[in-house]
CSV table of C-alpha atoms in Angstrom, one decimal:
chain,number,residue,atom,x,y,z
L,1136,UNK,CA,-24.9,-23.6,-5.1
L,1137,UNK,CA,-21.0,-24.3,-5.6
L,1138,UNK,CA,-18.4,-24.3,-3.2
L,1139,UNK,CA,-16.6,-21.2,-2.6
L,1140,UNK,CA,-13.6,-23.0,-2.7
L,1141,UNK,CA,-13.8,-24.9,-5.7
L,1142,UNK,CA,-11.8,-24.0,-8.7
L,1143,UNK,CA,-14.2,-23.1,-11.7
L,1144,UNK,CA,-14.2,-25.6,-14.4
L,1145,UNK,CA,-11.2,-25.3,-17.0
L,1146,UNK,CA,-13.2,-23.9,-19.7
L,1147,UNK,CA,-14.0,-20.8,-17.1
L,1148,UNK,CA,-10.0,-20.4,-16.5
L,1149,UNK,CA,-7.8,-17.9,-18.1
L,1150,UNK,CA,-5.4,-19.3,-20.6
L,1151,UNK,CA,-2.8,-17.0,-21.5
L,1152,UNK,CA,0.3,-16.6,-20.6
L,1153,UNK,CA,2.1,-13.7,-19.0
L,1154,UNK,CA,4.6,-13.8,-22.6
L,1155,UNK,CA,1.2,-13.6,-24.0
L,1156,UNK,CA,0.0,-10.7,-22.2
L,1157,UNK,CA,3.1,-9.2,-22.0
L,1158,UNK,CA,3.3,-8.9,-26.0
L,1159,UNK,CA,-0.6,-7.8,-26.1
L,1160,UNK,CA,0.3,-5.1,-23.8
L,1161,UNK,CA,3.5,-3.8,-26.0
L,1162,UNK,CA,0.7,-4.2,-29.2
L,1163,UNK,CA,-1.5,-1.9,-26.8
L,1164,UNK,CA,1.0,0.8,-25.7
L,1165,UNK,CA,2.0,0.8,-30.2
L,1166,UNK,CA,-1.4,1.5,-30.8
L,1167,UNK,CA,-2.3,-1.0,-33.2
L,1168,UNK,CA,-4.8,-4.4,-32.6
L,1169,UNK,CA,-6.9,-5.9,-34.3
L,1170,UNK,CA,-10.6,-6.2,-33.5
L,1171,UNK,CA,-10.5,-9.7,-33.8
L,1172,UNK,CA,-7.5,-10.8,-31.5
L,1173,UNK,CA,-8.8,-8.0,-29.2
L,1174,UNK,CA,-12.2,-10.5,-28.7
L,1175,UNK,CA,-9.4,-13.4,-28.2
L,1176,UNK,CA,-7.6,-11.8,-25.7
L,1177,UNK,CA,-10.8,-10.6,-23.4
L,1178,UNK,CA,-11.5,-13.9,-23.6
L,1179,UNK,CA,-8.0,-15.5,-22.9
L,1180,UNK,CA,-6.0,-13.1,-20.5
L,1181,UNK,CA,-5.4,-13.5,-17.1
L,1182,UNK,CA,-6.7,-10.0,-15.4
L,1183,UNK,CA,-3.9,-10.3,-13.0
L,1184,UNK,CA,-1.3,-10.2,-15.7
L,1185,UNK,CA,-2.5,-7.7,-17.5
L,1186,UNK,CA,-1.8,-5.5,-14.6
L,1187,UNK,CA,1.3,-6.8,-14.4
L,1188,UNK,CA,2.3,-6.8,-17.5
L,1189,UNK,CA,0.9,-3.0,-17.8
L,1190,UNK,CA,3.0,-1.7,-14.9
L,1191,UNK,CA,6.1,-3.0,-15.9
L,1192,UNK,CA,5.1,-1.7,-20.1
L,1193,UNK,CA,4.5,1.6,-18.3
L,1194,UNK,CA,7.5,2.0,-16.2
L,1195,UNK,CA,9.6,0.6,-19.6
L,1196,UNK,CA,8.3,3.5,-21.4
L,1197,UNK,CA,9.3,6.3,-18.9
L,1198,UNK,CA,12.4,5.2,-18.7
L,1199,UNK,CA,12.9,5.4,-21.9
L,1200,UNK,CA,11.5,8.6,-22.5
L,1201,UNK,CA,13.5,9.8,-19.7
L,1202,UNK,CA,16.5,8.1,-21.0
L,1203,UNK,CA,16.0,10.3,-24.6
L,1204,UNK,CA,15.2,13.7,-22.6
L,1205,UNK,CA,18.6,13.4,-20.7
L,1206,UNK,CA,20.4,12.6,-24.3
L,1207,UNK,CA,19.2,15.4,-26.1
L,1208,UNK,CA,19.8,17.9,-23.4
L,1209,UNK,CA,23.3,16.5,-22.9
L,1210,UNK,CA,24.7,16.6,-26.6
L,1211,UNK,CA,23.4,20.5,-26.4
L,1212,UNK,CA,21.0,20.0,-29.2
L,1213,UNK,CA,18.1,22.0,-27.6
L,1214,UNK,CA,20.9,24.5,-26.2
């Protein structure tokens, strides 16, 4: 049995980066991935970003949304 404590070997560690995941993430919330970087990233993304870097995509995106609702109403558009 291993040690609890022991770190796994570095083939069994996550790879990417949070930029990485981060820009995966934006590809995600567009829509559009390929199959074939979809089986790279399962592979190479760190679970914890991808949390991370979902939240923060998330929060991005309501704000945004937010941002455009408070336009429109304000120029009197949907008056």
């Amino acid at each position: 049995m291993s040690d609890p404590g022991q770190k796994p070997p570095v083939s069994d560690r996550r790879k990417g980066t949070f930029v990485q995941t981060f820009r995966t993430i934006a590809w995600s919330f567009f829509g559009v991935r390929k199959a074939s970087d979809h089986e790279s990233d399962v592979s190479e993304l760190n679970p914890a970003y991808v949390v991370v870097a979902g939240v923060i995509g998330a929060l991005v995106l309501i704000l945004i949304l937010a941002s455009v609702v408070s336009w429109v109403l304000s120029s009197g558009v949907a008056a």
